[in-house]
C-alpha atoms as an extended CHARMM CRD file, in Angstrom:
* protein
*
       165  EXT
         1         1  THR       CA              0.0000000000        0.0000000000        0.0000000000  PROA      1               0.0000000000
         2         2  ASP       CA              1.0650000000        3.5560000000       -0.6570000000  PROA      2               0.0000000000
         3         3  ILE       CA              1.8820000000        5.9600000000        2.1480000000  PROA      3               0.0000000000
         4         4  SER       CA             -0.5270000000        8.8680000000        2.3180000000  PROA      4               0.0000000000
         5         5  PRO       CA              0.8090000000       12.3600000000        1.5470000000  PROA      5               0.0000000000
         6         6  ILE       CA             -0.7850000000       13.5000000000        4.8020000000  PROA      6               0.0000000000
         7         7  VAL       CA              1.2580000000       10.9200000000        6.7470000000  PROA      7               0.0000000000
         8         8  ILE       CA              4.4470000000       12.0220000000        4.9780000000  PROA      8               0.0000000000
         9         9  THR       CA              3.6220000000       15.6620000000        5.7500000000  PROA      9               0.0000000000
        10        10  ALA       CA              3.0350000000       14.8030000000        9.4060000000  PROA      10              0.0000000000
        11        11  LEU       CA              6.3710000000       12.9830000000        9.6270000000  PROA      11              0.0000000000
        12        12  ILE       CA              8.1530000000       15.9330000000        8.0260000000  PROA      12              0.0000000000
        13        13  LEU       CA              6.4450000000       18.3340000000       10.4420000000  PROA      13              0.0000000000
        14        14  VAL       CA              7.9940000000       16.6160000000       13.4840000000  PROA      14              0.0000000000
        15        15  PRO       CA             11.6060000000       17.7850000000       12.9390000000  PROA      15              0.0000000000
        16        16  ILE       CA             10.3520000000       21.1410000000       11.6400000000  PROA      16              0.0000000000
        17        17  SER       CA              8.2690000000       21.6060000000       14.7960000000  PROA      17              0.0000000000
        18        18  LYS       CA             11.1780000000       20.5960000000       16.9950000000  PROA      18              0.0000000000
        19        19  TYR       CA             13.4520000000       23.0720000000       15.2400000000  PROA      19              0.0000000000
        20        20  ILE       CA             10.9050000000       25.8950000000       15.5040000000  PROA      20              0.0000000000
        21        21  ILE       CA             10.1900000000       25.2340000000       19.1830000000  PROA      21              0.0000000000
        22        22  ASP       CA             13.8450000000       24.8570000000       20.1800000000  PROA      22              0.0000000000
        23        23  ASN       CA             15.6810000000       27.2970000000       17.8920000000  PROA      23              0.0000000000
        24        24  THR       CA             13.4820000000       30.2220000000       16.8790000000  PROA      24              0.0000000000
        25        25  VAL       CA             12.2860000000       33.3630000000       18.6040000000  PROA      25              0.0000000000
        26        26  PHE       CA              8.6720000000       32.3160000000       17.9970000000  PROA      26              0.0000000000
        27        27  GLY       CA              9.2780000000       28.9370000000       19.6650000000  PROA      27              0.0000000000
        28        28  LEU       CA             11.0490000000       30.4940000000       22.6300000000  PROA      28              0.0000000000
        29        29  ARG       CA              8.2040000000       32.9500000000       23.1100000000  PROA      29              0.0000000000
        30        30  LEU       CA              5.6070000000       30.2050000000       22.7880000000  PROA      30              0.0000000000
        31        31  ARG       CA              7.3830000000       28.1170000000       25.4310000000  PROA      31              0.0000000000
        32        32  ALA       CA              7.7950000000       31.1690000000       27.6800000000  PROA      32              0.0000000000
        33        33  VAL       CA              4.0720000000       31.9130000000       27.4720000000  PROA      33              0.0000000000
        34        34  GLY       CA              3.3110000000       28.2790000000       28.3260000000  PROA      34              0.0000000000
        35        35  GLU       CA              5.6650000000       28.1940000000       31.2950000000  PROA      35              0.0000000000
        36        36  ASN       CA              5.2700000000       31.6490000000       32.8310000000  PROA      36              0.0000000000
        37        37  PRO       CA              2.9350000000       34.0720000000       31.0660000000  PROA      37              0.0000000000
        38        38  LEU       CA              3.5560000000       36.8490000000       33.6150000000  PROA      38              0.0000000000
        39        39  ALA       CA              7.3010000000       36.7640000000       32.9760000000  PROA      39              0.0000000000
        40        40  ALA       CA              6.7020000000       36.6890000000       29.2140000000  PROA      40              0.0000000000
        41        41  ASP       CA              4.3190000000       39.6490000000       29.5080000000  PROA      41              0.0000000000
        42        42  THR       CA              6.8910000000       41.5280000000       31.5780000000  PROA      42              0.0000000000
        43        43  LEU       CA              9.3790000000       41.0360000000       28.7270000000  PROA      43              0.0000000000
        44        44  GLY       CA              6.9100000000       42.5890000000       26.2730000000  PROA      44              0.0000000000
        45        45  ILE       CA              5.6300000000       39.3750000000       24.6790000000  PROA      45              0.0000000000
        46        46  ASN       CA              1.9530000000       39.5420000000       23.7340000000  PROA      46              0.0000000000
        47        47  VAL       CA              0.6820000000       36.5670000000       25.7400000000  PROA      47              0.0000000000
        48        48  PHE       CA             -2.7580000000       36.5450000000       24.1400000000  PROA      48              0.0000000000
        49        49  ALA       CA             -1.3780000000       36.6620000000       20.5780000000  PROA      49              0.0000000000
        50        50  MET       CA              1.0360000000       33.8190000000       21.3050000000  PROA      50              0.0000000000
        51        51  ARG       CA             -1.7050000000       31.7070000000       22.8790000000  PROA      51              0.0000000000
        52        52  TYR       CA             -3.9850000000       32.3440000000       19.9200000000  PROA      52              0.0000000000
        53        53  ALA       CA             -1.1500000000       31.4160000000       17.5650000000  PROA      53              0.0000000000
        54        54  GLY       CA             -0.6860000000       28.1370000000       19.4580000000  PROA      54              0.0000000000
        55        55  VAL       CA             -4.3990000000       27.3560000000       19.2900000000  PROA      55              0.0000000000
        56        56  ILE       CA             -4.5700000000       28.1880000000       15.5770000000  PROA      56              0.0000000000
        57        57  ILE       CA             -1.5630000000       25.9940000000       14.7830000000  PROA      57              0.0000000000
        58        58  SER       CA             -2.9220000000       23.0960000000       16.8370000000  PROA      58              0.0000000000
        59        59  GLY       CA             -6.3120000000       23.5190000000       15.1320000000  PROA      59              0.0000000000
        60        60  MET       CA             -4.6540000000       23.2950000000       11.7310000000  PROA      60              0.0000000000
        61        61  LEU       CA             -2.8500000000       20.1020000000       12.7680000000  PROA      61              0.0000000000
        62        62  ALA       CA             -6.1050000000       18.6400000000       14.1100000000  PROA      62              0.0000000000
        63        63  GLY       CA             -7.7130000000       19.5290000000       10.7760000000  PROA      63              0.0000000000
        64        64  MET       CA             -4.9750000000       17.5690000000        9.0250000000  PROA      64              0.0000000000
        65        65  ALA       CA             -5.7980000000       14.5850000000       11.2270000000  PROA      65              0.0000000000
        66        66  GLY       CA             -9.4860000000       14.9160000000       10.3630000000  PROA      66              0.0000000000
        67        67  ALA       CA             -8.6340000000       15.1760000000        6.6820000000  PROA      67              0.0000000000
        68        68  TYR       CA             -6.6170000000       11.9880000000        6.9490000000  PROA      68              0.0000000000
        69        69  LEU       CA             -9.4970000000       10.1500000000        8.6070000000  PROA      69              0.0000000000
        70        70  THR       CA            -12.0520000000       11.2070000000        6.0220000000  PROA      70              0.0000000000
        71        71  MET       CA             -9.9120000000       11.1000000000        2.8890000000  PROA      71              0.0000000000
        72        72  GLU       CA             -7.4730000000        8.2460000000        3.4480000000  PROA      72              0.0000000000
        73        73  HSD       CA             -8.5870000000        6.0560000000        6.3320000000  PROA      73              0.0000000000
        74        74  THR       CA            -12.2590000000        5.5580000000        5.5100000000  PROA      74              0.0000000000
        75        75  GLY       CA            -12.7040000000        7.4680000000        2.2610000000  PROA      75              0.0000000000
        76        76  MET       CA            -15.8480000000        9.1610000000        3.5570000000  PROA      76              0.0000000000
        77        77  TYR       CA            -17.2760000000       10.8740000000        6.5970000000  PROA      77              0.0000000000
        78        78  VAL       CA            -18.8970000000        8.5500000000        9.1100000000  PROA      78              0.0000000000
        79        79  GLU       CA            -20.5370000000        9.7290000000       12.3220000000  PROA      79              0.0000000000
        80        80  GLY       CA            -18.3290000000        8.8580000000       15.3010000000  PROA      80              0.0000000000
        81        81  MET       CA            -15.3750000000        7.8970000000       13.1130000000  PROA      81              0.0000000000
        82        82  THR       CA            -12.7830000000        9.2190000000       15.5440000000  PROA      82              0.0000000000
        83        83  GLN       CA            -13.7460000000        6.5970000000       18.1670000000  PROA      83              0.0000000000
        84        84  GLY       CA            -11.7540000000        8.2800000000       20.9340000000  PROA      84              0.0000000000
        85        85  LYS       CA             -8.6220000000        8.8300000000       18.8580000000  PROA      85              0.0000000000
        86        86  GLY       CA             -8.4240000000       12.4130000000       20.1440000000  PROA      86              0.0000000000
        87        87  TYR       CA             -8.0260000000       11.1290000000       23.6870000000  PROA      87              0.0000000000
        88        88  ILE       CA             -5.3460000000        8.7240000000       22.5210000000  PROA      88              0.0000000000
        89        89  ALA       CA             -3.6160000000       11.6720000000       20.8240000000  PROA      89              0.0000000000
        90        90  MET       CA             -3.7120000000       13.6140000000       24.1020000000  PROA      90              0.0000000000
        91        91  ALA       CA             -2.2860000000       10.5550000000       25.8600000000  PROA      91              0.0000000000
        92        92  ALA       CA              0.4880000000       10.4230000000       23.2470000000  PROA      92              0.0000000000
        93        93  MET       CA              1.2920000000       14.0760000000       23.9500000000  PROA      93              0.0000000000
        94        94  ILE       CA              1.4440000000       13.4200000000       27.6970000000  PROA      94              0.0000000000
        95        95  PHE       CA              3.4480000000       10.1980000000       27.2570000000  PROA      95              0.0000000000
        96        96  GLY       CA              5.7630000000       12.0460000000       24.8600000000  PROA      96              0.0000000000
        97        97  ASN       CA              6.3400000000       14.6720000000       27.5730000000  PROA      97              0.0000000000
        98        98  TRP       CA              4.9870000000       17.5260000000       25.4440000000  PROA      98              0.0000000000
        99        99  THR       CA              7.8020000000       17.3000000000       22.8730000000  PROA      99              0.0000000000
       100       100  PRO       CA              7.4130000000       16.6560000000       19.1280000000  PROA      100             0.0000000000
       101       101  THR       CA              9.7880000000       13.6730000000       19.0120000000  PROA      101             0.0000000000
       102       102  GLY       CA              8.4280000000       12.1210000000       22.1990000000  PROA      102             0.0000000000
       103       103  THR       CA              4.9030000000       12.5040000000       20.8850000000  PROA      103             0.0000000000
       104       104  LEU       CA              5.9430000000       10.8870000000       17.5980000000  PROA      104             0.0000000000
       105       105  TRP       CA              7.2900000000        7.8110000000       19.3850000000  PROA      105             0.0000000000
       106       106  ALA       CA              4.2250000000        7.6030000000       21.6230000000  PROA      106             0.0000000000
       107       107  SER       CA              1.9770000000        7.9390000000       18.5590000000  PROA      107             0.0000000000
       108       108  LEU       CA              3.8520000000        5.1250000000       16.8380000000  PROA      108             0.0000000000
       109       109  LEU       CA              3.3310000000        2.9370000000       19.9060000000  PROA      109             0.0000000000
       110       110  PHE       CA             -0.3970000000        3.6700000000       20.0040000000  PROA      110             0.0000000000
       111       111  GLY       CA             -0.6160000000        3.2790000000       16.2170000000  PROA      111             0.0000000000
       112       112  PHE       CA              0.9910000000       -0.1450000000       16.5410000000  PROA      112             0.0000000000
       113       113  ALA       CA             -1.6620000000       -1.0730000000       19.1080000000  PROA      113             0.0000000000
       114       114  GLU       CA             -4.3680000000        0.1370000000       16.7020000000  PROA      114             0.0000000000
       115       115  ALA       CA             -2.8890000000       -1.9070000000       13.8510000000  PROA      115             0.0000000000
       116       116  LEU       CA             -2.6300000000       -4.9190000000       16.1440000000  PROA      116             0.0000000000
       117       117  SER       CA             -6.2960000000       -4.5970000000       17.0670000000  PROA      117             0.0000000000
       118       118  LEU       CA             -7.2210000000       -4.5220000000       13.3740000000  PROA      118             0.0000000000
       119       119  ARG       CA             -5.1140000000       -7.5500000000       12.4660000000  PROA      119             0.0000000000
       120       120  ALA       CA             -5.4900000000       -9.7010000000       15.5930000000  PROA      120             0.0000000000
       121       121  GLY       CA             -9.2400000000      -10.0740000000       15.1790000000  PROA      121             0.0000000000
       122       122  GLU       CA             -8.9790000000      -11.9800000000       11.9000000000  PROA      122             0.0000000000
       123       123  GLY       CA             -9.8470000000      -15.6220000000       12.5610000000  PROA      123             0.0000000000
       124       124  SER       CA             -9.5510000000      -15.2400000000       16.3390000000  PROA      124             0.0000000000
       125       125  ILE       CA            -11.6610000000      -17.0610000000       18.9090000000  PROA      125             0.0000000000
       126       126  ILE       CA            -11.5610000000      -13.9570000000       21.1280000000  PROA      126             0.0000000000
       127       127  PRO       CA            -14.5960000000      -11.7000000000       20.6250000000  PROA      127             0.0000000000
       128       128  TYR       CA            -13.7470000000       -8.7070000000       18.4450000000  PROA      128             0.0000000000
       129       129  GLN       CA            -14.9120000000       -6.2700000000       21.1300000000  PROA      129             0.0000000000
       130       130  PHE       CA            -11.9920000000       -7.3350000000       23.3130000000  PROA      130             0.0000000000
       131       131  ILE       CA             -9.5680000000       -7.0720000000       20.4100000000  PROA      131             0.0000000000
       132       132  LYS       CA            -10.7950000000       -3.5190000000       19.6420000000  PROA      132             0.0000000000
       133       133  MET       CA            -10.0160000000       -2.5620000000       23.2640000000  PROA      133             0.0000000000
       134       134  ILE       CA             -6.2440000000       -3.0790000000       22.8230000000  PROA      134             0.0000000000
       135       135  PRO       CA             -5.3480000000        0.5690000000       21.9600000000  PROA      135             0.0000000000
       136       136  TYR       CA             -7.4910000000        1.9340000000       24.7840000000  PROA      136             0.0000000000
       137       137  LEU       CA             -6.1290000000       -0.5110000000       27.3460000000  PROA      137             0.0000000000
       138       138  LEU       CA             -2.5710000000        0.3300000000       26.3050000000  PROA      138             0.0000000000
       139       139  THR       CA             -3.4010000000        4.0360000000       26.6200000000  PROA      139             0.0000000000
       140       140  LEU       CA             -4.7610000000        3.5360000000       30.1370000000  PROA      140             0.0000000000
       141       141  ALA       CA             -1.7830000000        1.3760000000       31.1290000000  PROA      141             0.0000000000
       142       142  VAL       CA              0.7200000000        3.9150000000       29.8410000000  PROA      142             0.0000000000
       143       143  LEU       CA             -1.0140000000        6.8930000000       31.4130000000  PROA      143             0.0000000000
       144       144  THR       CA             -1.4160000000        5.2880000000       34.8320000000  PROA      144             0.0000000000
       145       145  GLY       CA              2.3020000000        4.5990000000       34.9550000000  PROA      145             0.0000000000
       146       146  ILE       CA              3.5630000000        7.7830000000       33.3280000000  PROA      146             0.0000000000
       147       147  VAL       CA              1.3250000000       10.6850000000       34.3670000000  PROA      147             0.0000000000
       148       148  LYS       CA              3.2490000000       11.3800000000       37.5690000000  PROA      148             0.0000000000
       149       149  LYS       CA              6.5420000000       11.5700000000       35.6510000000  PROA      149             0.0000000000
       150       150  ALA       CA              5.3390000000       13.8400000000       32.8290000000  PROA      150             0.0000000000
       151       151  THR       CA              5.8810000000       17.5650000000       33.2580000000  PROA      151             0.0000000000
       152       152  PRO       CA              3.3800000000       19.7500000000       31.4090000000  PROA      152             0.0000000000
       153       153  PRO       CA              4.0120000000       23.4360000000       30.8060000000  PROA      153             0.0000000000
       154       154  ALA       CA              3.5520000000       25.1990000000       34.1380000000  PROA      154             0.0000000000
       155       155  ALA       CA              0.7480000000       27.5010000000       32.9500000000  PROA      155             0.0000000000
       156       156  SER       CA             -1.0760000000       24.9150000000       30.8560000000  PROA      156             0.0000000000
       157       157  GLY       CA             -4.8230000000       25.3490000000       31.1480000000  PROA      157             0.0000000000
       158       158  GLU       CA             -4.6000000000       28.4240000000       33.3430000000  PROA      158             0.0000000000
       159       159  PRO       CA             -6.1880000000       31.6260000000       32.1090000000  PROA      159             0.0000000000
       160       160  TYR       CA             -3.9210000000       34.6470000000       32.1140000000  PROA      160             0.0000000000
       161       161  ASP       CA             -5.1500000000       37.9520000000       33.4660000000  PROA      161             0.0000000000
       162       162  ARG       CA             -2.7100000000       40.8230000000       33.1870000000  PROA      162             0.0000000000
       163       163  SER       CA             -4.3280000000       42.7030000000       36.0920000000  PROA      163             0.0000000000
       164       164  ILE       CA             -3.8320000000       39.8540000000       38.5920000000  PROA      164             0.0000000000
       165       165  GLY       CA             -0.0720000000       39.4530000000       38.0110000000  PROA      165             0.0000000000
């Protein structure tokens, strides 16, 4: 089978993302806003613009994932086609310790579990419902053992109010 152009683009985006986050002014500012928005604001960085930029970029990447599901994976839109894959993607981000390369390796692990669940059910005496649970069970197993060790950005999920700082 041929590799999808969307998959190739996603694989190319990993080193590009790592370079941007680690070596550019934009990446440094984005990380600063995620770690300590008050300090970033004190340095003159527009916290709200950087957060919006992060949300817009992540929305574009999520759109790529949706395009892959509809165009390559199933060939059409089907209600409920994601089947919890967004939660597995969040687990991959946490397991990958919020880095592009770590998330890539975690995604490959969860993708292997997904492929295993698709292939293991063929001719098996185990009910297919149990086979389909493999990726989700692996996700739960990984997260229960890893969550305490993962370090998210310090200000992740916290609203920033300039007047409180």
